[in-house]
mmCIF file of C-alpha atoms in Angstrom:
data_model
loop_
_atom_site.group_PDB
_atom_site.id
_atom_site.type_symbol
_atom_site.label_atom_id
_atom_site.label_comp_id
_atom_site.label_asym_id
_atom_site.label_seq_id
_atom_site.Cartn_x
_atom_site.Cartn_y
_atom_site.Cartn_z
ATOM 1 C CA MET A 1 -0.012 0.120 0.014
ATOM 2 C CA HIS A 2 1.277 3.475 -0.795
ATOM 3 C CA PHE A 3 0.590 6.423 1.393
ATOM 4 C CA ALA A 4 2.303 9.864 1.516
ATOM 5 C CA PRO A 5 5.631 9.797 3.360
ATOM 6 C CA ASP A 6 4.279 11.856 6.225
ATOM 7 C CA THR A 7 1.360 9.558 6.680
ATOM 8 C CA VAL A 8 3.799 6.505 6.875
ATOM 9 C CA ASP A 9 5.997 8.477 9.327
ATOM 10 C CA ALA A 10 2.921 9.323 11.741
ATOM 11 C CA LEU A 11 1.630 5.727 11.475
ATOM 12 C CA GLU A 12 5.112 4.347 12.200
ATOM 13 C CA PHE A 13 5.495 6.644 15.069
ATOM 14 C CA ALA A 14 2.004 5.677 16.413
ATOM 15 C CA VAL A 15 3.231 1.905 16.374
ATOM 16 C CA ARG A 16 6.434 2.752 18.205
ATOM 17 C CA LEU A 17 4.490 4.759 20.895
ATOM 18 C CA CYS A 18 1.736 2.186 21.303
ATOM 19 C CA ASP A 19 4.174 -0.692 21.368
ATOM 20 C CA SER A 20 5.753 0.800 24.349
ATOM 21 C CA ASP A 21 2.838 -0.766 26.295
ATOM 22 C CA PRO A 22 3.578 -3.634 28.523
ATOM 23 C CA GLY A 23 1.546 -6.175 26.420
ATOM 24 C CA ALA A 24 3.538 -5.176 23.331
ATOM 25 C CA THR A 25 7.136 -4.889 24.733
ATOM 26 C CA ARG A 26 9.802 -7.713 24.575
ATOM 27 C CA SER A 27 10.335 -7.036 28.379
ATOM 28 C CA GLY A 28 6.697 -7.367 29.197
ATOM 29 C CA GLU A 29 7.228 -3.953 31.055
ATOM 30 C CA ASP A 30 5.845 -0.421 30.346
ATOM 31 C CA GLU A 31 8.524 1.340 28.444
ATOM 32 C CA LEU A 32 7.011 4.850 28.739
ATOM 33 C CA VAL A 33 7.107 5.379 32.505
ATOM 34 C CA THR A 34 9.713 8.184 32.625
ATOM 35 C CA THR A 35 10.262 11.407 31.064
ATOM 36 C CA GLU A 36 13.771 10.198 29.923
ATOM 37 C CA GLN A 37 12.036 7.203 28.115
ATOM 38 C CA LEU A 38 9.588 9.821 26.467
ATOM 39 C CA ALA A 39 12.689 11.929 25.441
ATOM 40 C CA ALA A 40 14.424 8.786 23.858
ATOM 41 C CA LEU A 41 11.448 7.860 21.940
ATOM 42 C CA LEU A 42 11.037 11.378 20.514
ATOM 43 C CA THR A 43 14.738 11.550 19.719
ATOM 44 C CA ALA A 44 14.748 8.218 17.988
ATOM 45 C CA SER A 45 11.649 9.308 15.979
ATOM 46 C CA ARG A 46 13.112 12.668 15.139
ATOM 47 C CA TYR A 47 9.963 14.297 16.582
ATOM 48 C CA SER A 48 10.211 18.040 16.526
ATOM 49 C CA GLY A 49 8.423 20.985 18.199
ATOM 50 C CA ARG A 50 7.715 21.845 21.719
ATOM 51 C CA VAL A 51 8.632 19.269 24.371
ATOM 52 C CA ASP A 52 8.256 20.253 28.070
ATOM 53 C CA GLY A 53 9.879 17.076 29.430
ATOM 54 C CA ASP A 54 7.708 17.078 32.551
ATOM 55 C CA GLU A 55 5.358 14.648 34.319
ATOM 56 C CA ALA A 56 2.237 16.316 32.970
ATOM 57 C CA GLU A 57 3.466 15.951 29.496
ATOM 58 C CA LEU A 58 4.274 12.364 30.014
ATOM 59 C CA ARG A 59 0.749 11.535 31.458
ATOM 60 C CA ASP A 60 -0.806 13.132 28.410
ATOM 61 C CA VAL A 61 1.373 11.233 25.956
ATOM 62 C CA ARG A 62 0.612 8.017 27.882
ATOM 63 C CA ALA A 63 -3.169 8.801 27.707
ATOM 64 C CA THR A 64 -2.659 9.437 23.880
ATOM 65 C CA ARG A 65 -1.013 6.038 23.609
ATOM 66 C CA GLU A 66 -4.072 4.347 25.086
ATOM 67 C CA ARG A 67 -6.379 6.411 22.809
ATOM 68 C CA LEU A 68 -4.427 5.608 19.765
ATOM 69 C CA ARG A 69 -4.242 1.790 20.669
ATOM 70 C CA LEU A 70 -8.085 1.782 20.980
ATOM 71 C CA THR A 71 -8.518 3.799 17.806
ATOM 72 C CA TRP A 72 -6.100 1.440 15.804
ATOM 73 C CA ALA A 73 -8.538 -1.627 16.365
ATOM 74 C CA LEU A 74 -11.739 0.269 15.477
ATOM 75 C CA ASP A 75 -13.627 -0.455 12.253
ATOM 76 C CA ARG A 76 -13.576 2.295 9.579
ATOM 77 C CA ASP A 77 -16.846 4.115 10.652
ATOM 78 C CA ALA A 78 -15.939 4.131 14.277
ATOM 79 C CA ALA A 79 -12.317 5.076 13.502
ATOM 80 C CA ALA A 80 -13.670 8.050 11.476
ATOM 81 C CA LEU A 81 -15.739 9.350 14.424
ATOM 82 C CA GLU A 82 -12.580 9.104 16.644
ATOM 83 C CA VAL A 83 -10.346 10.779 14.230
ATOM 84 C CA ASN A 84 -13.004 13.708 13.835
ATOM 85 C CA ALA A 85 -13.073 13.996 17.707
ATOM 86 C CA MET A 86 -9.246 14.203 18.021
ATOM 87 C CA LEU A 87 -9.073 16.805 15.179
ATOM 88 C CA ALA A 88 -12.081 18.830 16.664
ATOM 89 C CA GLU A 89 -10.601 18.689 20.269
ATOM 90 C CA ALA A 90 -7.471 20.377 19.050
ATOM 91 C CA ARG A 91 -9.343 22.878 16.643
ATOM 92 C CA ALA A 92 -7.062 21.464 14.004
ATOM 93 C CA LEU A 93 -6.395 23.493 10.870
ATOM 94 C CA PRO A 94 -4.297 21.770 8.346
ATOM 95 C CA TYR A 95 -1.242 23.466 6.639
ATOM 96 C CA LEU A 96 1.698 22.468 4.732
ATOM 97 C CA MET A 97 5.015 22.919 6.352
ATOM 98 C CA ARG A 98 8.767 22.139 5.633
ATOM 99 C CA HIS A 99 11.331 21.954 8.548
ATOM 100 C CA ASP A 100 14.033 19.961 10.047
ATOM 101 C CA GLY A 101 15.030 18.296 6.913
ATOM 102 C CA PHE A 102 11.585 17.040 6.196
ATOM 103 C CA ASP A 103 10.056 17.998 2.706
ATOM 104 C CA TRP A 104 6.449 19.371 2.509
ATOM 105 C CA HIS A 105 3.944 17.673 4.797
ATOM 106 C CA LEU A 106 0.929 18.238 6.787
ATOM 107 C CA HIS A 107 0.473 19.784 10.116
ATOM 108 C CA ALA A 108 -2.641 20.857 11.855
ATOM 109 C CA THR A 109 -1.371 22.432 15.181
ATOM 110 C CA ALA A 110 1.183 24.898 15.870
ATOM 111 C CA GLN A 111 4.653 23.666 16.758
ATOM 112 C CA ASP A 112 4.380 24.947 20.204
ATOM 113 C CA ALA A 113 1.075 23.130 20.952
ATOM 114 C CA PRO A 114 1.404 20.503 23.739
ATOM 115 C CA LEU A 115 3.182 17.257 22.611
ATOM 116 C CA GLY A 116 0.229 14.995 23.349
ATOM 117 C CA GLU A 117 -2.180 17.115 21.165
ATOM 118 C CA ARG A 118 0.351 17.309 18.299
ATOM 119 C CA ILE A 119 0.833 13.463 18.553
ATOM 120 C CA ARG A 120 -3.036 12.875 18.428
ATOM 121 C CA VAL A 121 -3.594 15.400 15.542
ATOM 122 C CA GLU A 122 -0.612 14.092 13.338
ATOM 123 C CA VAL A 123 -1.753 10.491 13.830
ATOM 124 C CA ALA A 124 -5.391 11.560 13.208
ATOM 125 C CA LEU A 125 -4.385 13.213 9.898
ATOM 126 C CA ALA A 126 -2.609 9.939 8.879
ATOM 127 C CA LEU A 127 -5.468 7.852 10.027
ATOM 128 C CA ALA A 128 -7.692 10.090 7.797
ATOM 129 C CA ASP A 129 -5.685 8.985 4.839
ATOM 130 C CA VAL A 130 -6.092 5.292 5.763
ATOM 131 C CA ILE A 131 -9.823 5.782 6.196
ATOM 132 C CA ARG A 132 -10.168 7.561 3.027
ATOM 133 C CA SER A 133 -8.364 5.094 1.251
ATOM 134 C CA ASP A 134 -10.460 2.347 2.845
ATOM 135 C CA GLN A 135 -7.393 0.593 4.167
ATOM 136 C CA MET A 136 -8.187 0.110 7.811
ATOM 137 C CA ASP A 137 -7.415 -3.562 7.417
ATOM 138 C CA ARG A 138 -3.848 -2.594 7.044
ATOM 139 C CA LEU A 139 -3.851 -1.793 10.689
ATOM 140 C CA ARG A 140 -4.131 -4.683 13.119
ATOM 141 C CA VAL A 141 -3.035 -6.067 16.464
ATOM 142 C CA CYS A 142 -0.287 -8.762 16.274
ATOM 143 C CA ALA A 143 -1.741 -12.345 15.645
ATOM 144 C CA ALA A 144 0.377 -13.711 18.498
ATOM 145 C CA ASP A 145 -1.945 -14.715 21.346
ATOM 146 C CA ASP A 146 0.296 -13.304 23.918
ATOM 147 C CA CYS A 147 1.180 -9.968 22.261
ATOM 148 C CA THR A 148 -0.846 -6.785 21.859
ATOM 149 C CA GLY A 149 1.505 -5.080 19.558
ATOM 150 C CA LEU A 150 0.272 -3.037 16.699
ATOM 151 C CA VAL A 151 0.704 -4.131 13.107
ATOM 152 C CA LEU A 152 0.995 -1.467 10.267
ATOM 153 C CA ASP A 153 0.841 -3.629 7.086
ATOM 154 C CA LEU A 154 2.434 -1.715 4.152
ATOM 155 C CA SER A 155 3.218 -4.793 2.134
ATOM 156 C CA ARG A 156 1.953 -5.193 -1.347
ATOM 157 C CA ASN A 157 -0.338 -8.122 -0.553
ATOM 158 C CA GLY A 158 -1.473 -6.991 2.957
ATOM 159 C CA SER A 159 -0.581 -10.332 4.641
ATOM 160 C CA LYS A 160 1.466 -9.309 7.553
ATOM 161 C CA ARG A 161 0.261 -10.741 10.733
ATOM 162 C CA PHE A 162 2.812 -10.119 13.292
ATOM 163 C CA CYS A 163 4.279 -6.991 14.926
ATOM 164 C CA SER A 164 7.734 -8.404 14.748
ATOM 165 C CA VAL A 165 9.823 -11.246 13.358
ATOM 166 C CA ARG A 166 10.136 -12.381 17.011
ATOM 167 C CA CYS A 167 6.354 -12.960 17.393
ATOM 168 C CA GLY A 168 6.203 -14.649 13.853
ATOM 169 C CA ASN A 169 9.086 -17.051 14.845
ATOM 170 C CA ARG A 170 7.612 -17.752 18.293
ATOM 171 C CA VAL A 171 4.048 -18.618 16.973
ATOM 172 C CA ASN A 172 5.661 -20.808 14.024
ATOM 173 C CA MET A 173 7.698 -22.659 16.552
ATOM 174 C CA ILE A 174 4.694 -23.295 18.752
ATOM 175 C CA ALA A 175 2.737 -24.621 15.676
ATOM 176 C CA PHE A 176 5.768 -26.689 14.445
ATOM 177 C CA ARG A 177 6.132 -28.295 17.911
ATOM 178 C CA ALA A 178 2.337 -28.947 18.033
ATOM 179 C CA ARG A 179 2.445 -30.807 14.632
ATOM 180 C CA GLN A 180 5.560 -32.745 15.766
ATOM 181 C CA GLU A 181 3.795 -33.818 18.872
ATOM 182 C CA GLN A 182 0.563 -34.806 16.966
ATOM 183 C CA ALA A 183 2.746 -36.897 14.513
ATOM 184 C CA GLY A 184 4.899 -38.635 16.926
#
């Protein structure tokens, strides 16, 4: 599936943010409990704009993470309502911007808006593209029974089932062992 580069960037960031949830991490622990962890996520993702680095901002981003996780699994019509709500709450007004080495892309909040609001709006704009393209089936939760990681399937045939190679290998090994046990 082909989306605009800023749409892909926002969706990939949403996956990284949401996969810091304990049910999706390799460690099984929440990987977004400190302001330092949030700063590391933002740096790794080249996130720009205002960052306060305080506990209030961390709480807002953690609440955003939960809201995005829920939105990811909604059907198309419900997702559209949630996207509209996120955009309305921020009084979003889309505009084109070029900055920090990124070519022209959409923003809909000021660069000095609170971080959680900017994340919600940027991901909402990306989700609007997914919804308009009728591609919500490209957004899934990992098929591994013990994982809640998010899957962004940008493959040509739309067949990605797992959030990581690790989950895919684990599920395949379990299935292989079950077949071996039944055969022997």
